[in-house]
Amino acid sequence: MIHLDPAILSRVMKPARYTGHELNSVMKPHETVAVTFALAFPDVYEVGMSYLGYKILYSILNKRTDTAAERVFAPWVDMEQEMRQAKIPLFSHETFTPLAEFDLVGFTLQYEMSYTNILNMLDLGGIPLLTKDRKQGQPFVVAGGPGVYNVEPLADFFDFVIVGEGEEIIEEIVDTYKCWREAGEQGGRKEFLLAVSKISGIYVPSFYDVTYETNGTIHSVSSNEPTAPAIVHKRIVKDLESISYPVKPIVPYTEIVHDRIMLELFRGCTRGCRFCQAGILYRPVRERTVDTLVKIARQQVDATGYNEISLTSLSSADYSKLPELIDRLTAELKDDRVSVSLPSLRIDSFSIELAQKVQQVRKSGLTFAPEAGTQRLRDVINKGVTEENLIEAVGAAFRSGWTSVKLYFMIGLPTETDEDIEGIADLAQRVVKLFSEIRGRRGVKVTVSVSSFVPKAHTAFQWFGQDSLEELERKQHYLRSLIKDKSIAYHYHDARVSVLEGVFARGDRRLGEVLLKAWRAGAKFDSWSEHFHYEIWQQAFIDCKIDPAFYAHRDRDLMEVLPWEYVSPAVTKKYLAKEYREAVAGAFTSDCRTDVCGVCGVCQQLNAAVIDWSDSL
Amino acid sequence: MKIRMKITKEEEIRFISHLDYTRTIERAVRRAKLSAAYSEGFNPHMKFSFASALAVGVTSSAEYMDLELATDTELATIMRQLRQAFPVGITVKDSQVMIGTVKALMAVVNLATYEMTWLMSDGISEADLQQSLDLFDQEAIAIYVKQTPKGVREIDIKEFVAAPPVLHVEGDKICLQLQLHIKPTGSVKPTDMLELLIHKYQLPAFARAALIERTGLFISNKGRLLTPLEL
Ligand code: SF4
């Protein structure tokens, strides 16, 4: 057990990040369990504690009497320095056990710019970074989360990878581990990997060899283990009603990013926005029932004392029984003074009515995501929203008293021209005008937030060459020159980060070396602007003789073997190619949740079905 | 009804801030299913208050809190429910129902006692420690220059010292007891005082190595010390 010297804690910022003991955290003496599992989040406590996936796995694993699951976070740079100086290894927040003493260490891949933190945490935890260097007695290092759908840049670092939803598979992994352990770890680490690779949804990167063409593209990927599957399909929980939900989440002492109850209404979103990776990864749509949700909410309120519930899902306003759910939640929790909040709004007046119902406090303003500035481009990305929809929704918001709105856009989308950029400025201006028309005065605040499009694996745009850094920056500046009204605030993201994300989002195994080099040169917390050092990355690419443009900016041929094809969300390449063609044609694809099945492949390949309660009484 | 409680902030949660502590208690009250009273208005908040904020890193065996409930309940029941709801690091020591008009804790509490403990370094004797303290005692004013985010502030620590610091040495354990005024205009942190003793009066210690506990909060009136529960 690690003892943290109060002298150290009194020197670092936000020391409560490191001291554990939170309500509902589970502390089990390790001698009483067969398997120990570290759930490691490659960012600071406040971010990691807000991640629903770990709340779920923590609860499932700790329900087992044979398993202890504990949390590990990336220490902030000041704490890391103290730890390195005092030779304190990275530790868990429950029993203050060094990371290297766990049987399994899981990381979640939420965003590309957290990858250097994973290396840093392994290093701080005293675990060899490369799978090939890990020995008997050292932990197995596992990855999960959306990043596994192109885990190739991290292939050298992970012993195995969990593809898809973890509720069921995590227990199968623990069982397999226990078996291997009880059999005296026969056959060593390799034997366990062989056993675990037989679980559907497990990908063992070292079981596959990649060969390359002279032009740098992939020639072939072949398995070097006869039992390794040709393609690993994701796992899903077919019916969310069949699994338990964490009803006693940990209540932190110190404030975290999402400091409230998260109630997951459903999984999946099939609106079919063509840039959106989550829309592909989490298909098909599966809803929980209102009864279950109300029951869970009650239990969570009782167990935590939180006074806010956030209805979290990809597009919560799409929950088929939302009005009923909100009414019942409000009635159930009225005496507890719990408020219900909707994190994302659809662009329609229905959403405004709901927002009005649930958000008594108006301080936050409303957020809408038209994503693109012109109808033509919105058609390309299949964002089934018109300017009229937006005007209607924003108008309803202004009439109900809101005075500020935030509009999210992307630049760098396929087929984009300067006209589309101009469309963003025009739309923002129209919203400003709308406010004075409705309210008869000035004083609106419109925030235009623009990110740069990053093409992602397993989307219709996976073949598309991302805009160059120069082009993205030119567009950012062009847009700035078009926004003159003082009521419009314009924010945009560092395009260098987007390009780097673009490299890793569609990279292959050769990038592992770049990650290592960049981390050795000091890269970490790359998603925190104060810690992002572009020069480090540029140098790492030069040192490894790798051209980042090959991954980010190159248009790929439809015939090309893609590095991520061997791990699949079960949506077919054929479907994605069709969507790409329809994008260029500006054709609309409807939502299979309410319309016909578009045969994307998920339901067919996983023998699953959409679960939506809109037809039920 | 209004209830006054004496509660703790223990070792495990030493490093949470006062705001964290407040939020934690608010959630505990909600879990305890007490009929807490709320303020009126657009953004109602639970009616509870403290005597004086406690610095990050400092434990306390004597925090005081007033809690208002919308309905009358038996004190024992309330306390049982609260005790079950409090997380690790917070214990109820004492409580009572307040009758009549009650002045806010913040307005009446004007003195805090602290105990600082650390380990004696080699070659240091009790006499060395006492000498620094004597030096400090003899001063009329003792200015501590405090670096704040807003700039540099000079504080005369002597203005806040209610009684000379008392030293106890037991084996290699050093314990220093302080009595500090809490004034309407502000207060000094025990760490500020320790820093001053170290840097200006050569007290042989490391400020960051000291464990600090607030041992009492009082209403000091004409030389008499009363706890908020004795009022
Ligand atoms: S297979 Fe059909 S119903 Fe299932 S998610 Fe894909 S498009 Fe929707």
mmCIF file of N, CA and C in Angstrom, chain A residues 305-358:
data_model
loop_
_atom_site.group_PDB
_atom_site.id
_atom_site.type_symbol
_atom_site.label_atom_id
_atom_site.label_comp_id
_atom_site.label_asym_id
_atom_site.label_seq_id
_atom_site.Cartn_x
_atom_site.Cartn_y
_atom_site.Cartn_z
ATOM 1 N N GLY A 305 -27.354 11.104 -3.106
ATOM 2 C CA GLY A 305 -27.678 12.438 -2.609
ATOM 3 C C GLY A 305 -27.472 13.515 -3.658
ATOM 4 N N TYR A 306 -27.204 13.113 -4.881
ATOM 5 C CA TYR A 306 -27.104 14.107 -5.955
ATOM 6 C C TYR A 306 -28.451 14.790 -6.146
ATOM 7 N N ASN A 307 -28.416 16.042 -6.615
ATOM 8 C CA ASN A 307 -29.677 16.724 -6.863
ATOM 9 C C ASN A 307 -29.886 17.048 -8.336
ATOM 10 N N GLU A 308 -29.136 16.344 -9.176
ATOM 11 C CA GLU A 308 -29.323 16.537 -10.604
ATOM 12 C C GLU A 308 -29.141 15.219 -11.336
ATOM 13 N N ILE A 309 -30.035 14.986 -12.291
ATOM 14 C CA ILE A 309 -29.920 13.788 -13.130
ATOM 15 C C ILE A 309 -29.771 14.245 -14.564
ATOM 16 N N SER A 310 -28.760 13.745 -15.213
ATOM 17 C CA SER A 310 -28.581 14.076 -16.615
ATOM 18 C C SER A 310 -29.008 12.872 -17.448
ATOM 19 N N LEU A 311 -29.886 13.127 -18.422
ATOM 20 C CA LEU A 311 -30.364 12.038 -19.266
ATOM 21 C C LEU A 311 -29.357 11.844 -20.382
ATOM 22 N N THR A 312 -28.441 10.915 -20.195
ATOM 23 C CA THR A 312 -27.343 10.785 -21.145
ATOM 24 C C THR A 312 -27.586 9.675 -22.142
ATOM 25 N N SER A 313 -27.389 10.019 -23.372
ATOM 26 C CA SER A 313 -27.408 9.083 -24.487
ATOM 27 C C SER A 313 -26.841 9.869 -25.652
ATOM 28 N N LEU A 314 -26.698 9.223 -26.808
ATOM 29 C CA LEU A 314 -26.099 9.955 -27.923
ATOM 30 C C LEU A 314 -26.954 11.136 -28.342
ATOM 31 N N SER A 315 -28.267 10.944 -28.371
ATOM 32 C CA SER A 315 -29.162 12.036 -28.721
ATOM 33 C C SER A 315 -30.407 11.847 -27.873
ATOM 34 N N SER A 316 -30.294 12.273 -26.611
ATOM 35 C CA SER A 316 -31.304 11.921 -25.614
ATOM 36 C C SER A 316 -32.717 12.312 -26.008
ATOM 37 N N ALA A 317 -32.841 13.407 -26.769
ATOM 38 C CA ALA A 317 -34.174 13.867 -27.142
ATOM 39 C C ALA A 317 -34.868 12.864 -28.066
ATOM 40 N N ASP A 318 -34.130 11.902 -28.567
ATOM 41 C CA ASP A 318 -34.734 10.881 -29.422
ATOM 42 C C ASP A 318 -35.362 9.735 -28.630
ATOM 43 N N TYR A 319 -35.234 9.761 -27.327
ATOM 44 C CA TYR A 319 -35.840 8.677 -26.547
ATOM 45 C C TYR A 319 -37.339 8.679 -26.830
ATOM 46 N N SER A 320 -37.871 7.526 -27.165
ATOM 47 C CA SER A 320 -39.226 7.497 -27.713
ATOM 48 C C SER A 320 -40.297 7.914 -26.713
ATOM 49 N N LYS A 321 -39.996 7.782 -25.435
ATOM 50 C CA LYS A 321 -41.011 8.114 -24.423
ATOM 51 C C LYS A 321 -40.531 9.265 -23.551
ATOM 52 N N LEU A 322 -39.836 10.203 -24.145
ATOM 53 C CA LEU A 322 -39.208 11.246 -23.341
ATOM 54 C C LEU A 322 -40.196 12.068 -22.499
ATOM 55 N N PRO A 323 -41.284 12.547 -23.070
ATOM 56 C CA PRO A 323 -42.213 13.334 -22.235
ATOM 57 C C PRO A 323 -42.720 12.529 -21.041
ATOM 58 N N GLU A 324 -43.068 11.292 -21.299
ATOM 59 C CA GLU A 324 -43.552 10.442 -20.196
ATOM 60 C C GLU A 324 -42.457 10.246 -19.150
ATOM 61 N N LEU A 325 -41.259 9.991 -19.636
ATOM 62 C CA LEU A 325 -40.149 9.771 -18.712
ATOM 63 C C LEU A 325 -39.923 11.009 -17.837
ATOM 64 N N ILE A 326 -39.911 12.167 -18.468
ATOM 65 C CA ILE A 326 -39.635 13.387 -17.704
ATOM 66 C C ILE A 326 -40.747 13.641 -16.676
ATOM 67 N N ASP A 327 -41.977 13.450 -17.100
ATOM 68 C CA ASP A 327 -43.088 13.623 -16.157
ATOM 69 C C ASP A 327 -42.951 12.679 -14.970
ATOM 70 N N ARG A 328 -42.654 11.441 -15.265
ATOM 71 C CA ARG A 328 -42.579 10.476 -14.158
ATOM 72 C C ARG A 328 -41.381 10.719 -13.263
ATOM 73 N N LEU A 329 -40.262 11.106 -13.875
ATOM 74 C CA LEU A 329 -39.080 11.404 -13.052
ATOM 75 C C LEU A 329 -39.346 12.614 -12.161
ATOM 76 N N THR A 330 -39.948 13.631 -12.748
ATOM 77 C CA THR A 330 -40.216 14.841 -11.978
ATOM 78 C C THR A 330 -41.150 14.536 -10.818
ATOM 79 N N ALA A 331 -42.155 13.732 -11.088
ATOM 80 C CA ALA A 331 -43.098 13.389 -10.019
ATOM 81 C C ALA A 331 -42.412 12.573 -8.932
ATOM 82 N N GLU A 332 -41.643 11.596 -9.357
ATOM 83 C CA GLU A 332 -40.975 10.696 -8.400
ATOM 84 C C GLU A 332 -39.990 11.459 -7.513
ATOM 85 N N LEU A 333 -39.321 12.450 -8.090
ATOM 86 C CA LEU A 333 -38.203 13.061 -7.369
ATOM 87 C C LEU A 333 -38.481 14.483 -6.886
ATOM 88 N N LYS A 334 -39.741 14.859 -6.946
ATOM 89 C CA LYS A 334 -40.092 16.234 -6.578
ATOM 90 C C LYS A 334 -39.664 16.551 -5.145
ATOM 91 N N ASP A 335 -39.987 15.646 -4.237
ATOM 92 C CA ASP A 335 -39.680 15.894 -2.827
ATOM 93 C C ASP A 335 -38.187 15.882 -2.548
ATOM 94 N N ASP A 336 -37.436 15.265 -3.429
ATOM 95 C CA ASP A 336 -35.986 15.217 -3.224
ATOM 96 C C ASP A 336 -35.291 16.426 -3.836
ATOM 97 N N ARG A 337 -36.075 17.286 -4.460
ATOM 98 C CA ARG A 337 -35.525 18.476 -5.113
ATOM 99 C C ARG A 337 -34.436 18.136 -6.106
ATOM 100 N N VAL A 338 -34.720 17.129 -6.889
ATOM 101 C CA VAL A 338 -33.769 16.711 -7.912
ATOM 102 C C VAL A 338 -34.217 17.294 -9.242
ATOM 103 N N SER A 339 -33.294 17.901 -9.960
ATOM 104 C CA SER A 339 -33.656 18.420 -11.272
ATOM 105 C C SER A 339 -33.139 17.485 -12.356
ATOM 106 N N VAL A 340 -33.836 17.527 -13.484
ATOM 107 C CA VAL A 340 -33.490 16.642 -14.590
ATOM 108 C C VAL A 340 -32.929 17.515 -15.704
ATOM 109 N N SER A 341 -31.819 17.110 -16.300
ATOM 110 C CA SER A 341 -31.275 17.926 -17.384
ATOM 111 C C SER A 341 -31.017 17.096 -18.633
ATOM 112 N N LEU A 342 -31.168 17.778 -19.760
ATOM 113 C CA LEU A 342 -30.959 17.150 -21.062
ATOM 114 C C LEU A 342 -29.657 17.684 -21.638
ATOM 115 N N PRO A 343 -28.662 16.853 -21.801
ATOM 116 C CA PRO A 343 -27.379 17.386 -22.239
ATOM 117 C C PRO A 343 -27.360 17.804 -23.708
ATOM 118 N N SER A 344 -28.164 17.155 -24.534
ATOM 119 C CA SER A 344 -28.112 17.519 -25.947
ATOM 120 C C SER A 344 -29.529 17.755 -26.444
ATOM 121 N N LEU A 345 -29.650 18.736 -27.301
ATOM 122 C CA LEU A 345 -30.972 19.072 -27.816
ATOM 123 C C LEU A 345 -31.028 18.793 -29.306
ATOM 124 N N ARG A 346 -32.176 18.382 -29.755
ATOM 125 C CA ARG A 346 -32.403 18.264 -31.176
ATOM 126 C C ARG A 346 -32.789 19.651 -31.686
ATOM 127 N N ILE A 347 -32.601 19.849 -32.979
ATOM 128 C CA ILE A 347 -32.960 21.158 -33.514
ATOM 129 C C ILE A 347 -34.433 21.142 -33.908
ATOM 130 N N ASP A 348 -35.307 21.261 -32.939
ATOM 131 C CA ASP A 348 -36.732 21.417 -33.236
ATOM 132 C C ASP A 348 -37.428 22.015 -32.017
ATOM 133 N N SER A 349 -38.648 22.478 -32.205
ATOM 134 C CA SER A 349 -39.288 23.188 -31.107
ATOM 135 C C SER A 349 -39.745 22.220 -30.004
ATOM 136 N N PHE A 350 -39.921 20.960 -30.373
ATOM 137 C CA PHE A 350 -40.225 19.937 -29.376
ATOM 138 C C PHE A 350 -39.139 19.934 -28.296
ATOM 139 N N SER A 351 -37.891 20.025 -28.747
ATOM 140 C CA SER A 351 -36.777 20.027 -27.810
ATOM 141 C C SER A 351 -36.799 21.243 -26.902
ATOM 142 N N ILE A 352 -37.236 22.374 -27.452
ATOM 143 C CA ILE A 352 -37.287 23.595 -26.643
ATOM 144 C C ILE A 352 -38.330 23.441 -25.536
ATOM 145 N N GLU A 353 -39.462 22.863 -25.917
ATOM 146 C CA GLU A 353 -40.497 22.634 -24.898
ATOM 147 C C GLU A 353 -39.947 21.778 -23.763
ATOM 148 N N LEU A 354 -39.220 20.739 -24.152
ATOM 149 C CA LEU A 354 -38.642 19.858 -23.141
ATOM 150 C C LEU A 354 -37.627 20.597 -22.293
ATOM 151 N N ALA A 355 -36.795 21.352 -22.975
ATOM 152 C CA ALA A 355 -35.750 22.081 -22.255
ATOM 153 C C ALA A 355 -36.388 23.010 -21.233
ATOM 154 N N GLN A 356 -37.511 23.600 -21.656
ATOM 155 C CA GLN A 356 -38.206 24.507 -20.763
ATOM 156 C C GLN A 356 -38.726 23.773 -19.537
ATOM 157 N N LYS A 357 -39.173 22.570 -19.787
ATOM 158 C CA LYS A 357 -39.739 21.763 -18.726
ATOM 159 C C LYS A 357 -38.678 21.367 -17.709
ATOM 160 N N VAL A 358 -37.505 21.024 -18.204
ATOM 161 C CA VAL A 358 -36.502 20.470 -17.305
ATOM 162 C C VAL A 358 -35.488 21.489 -16.807
#
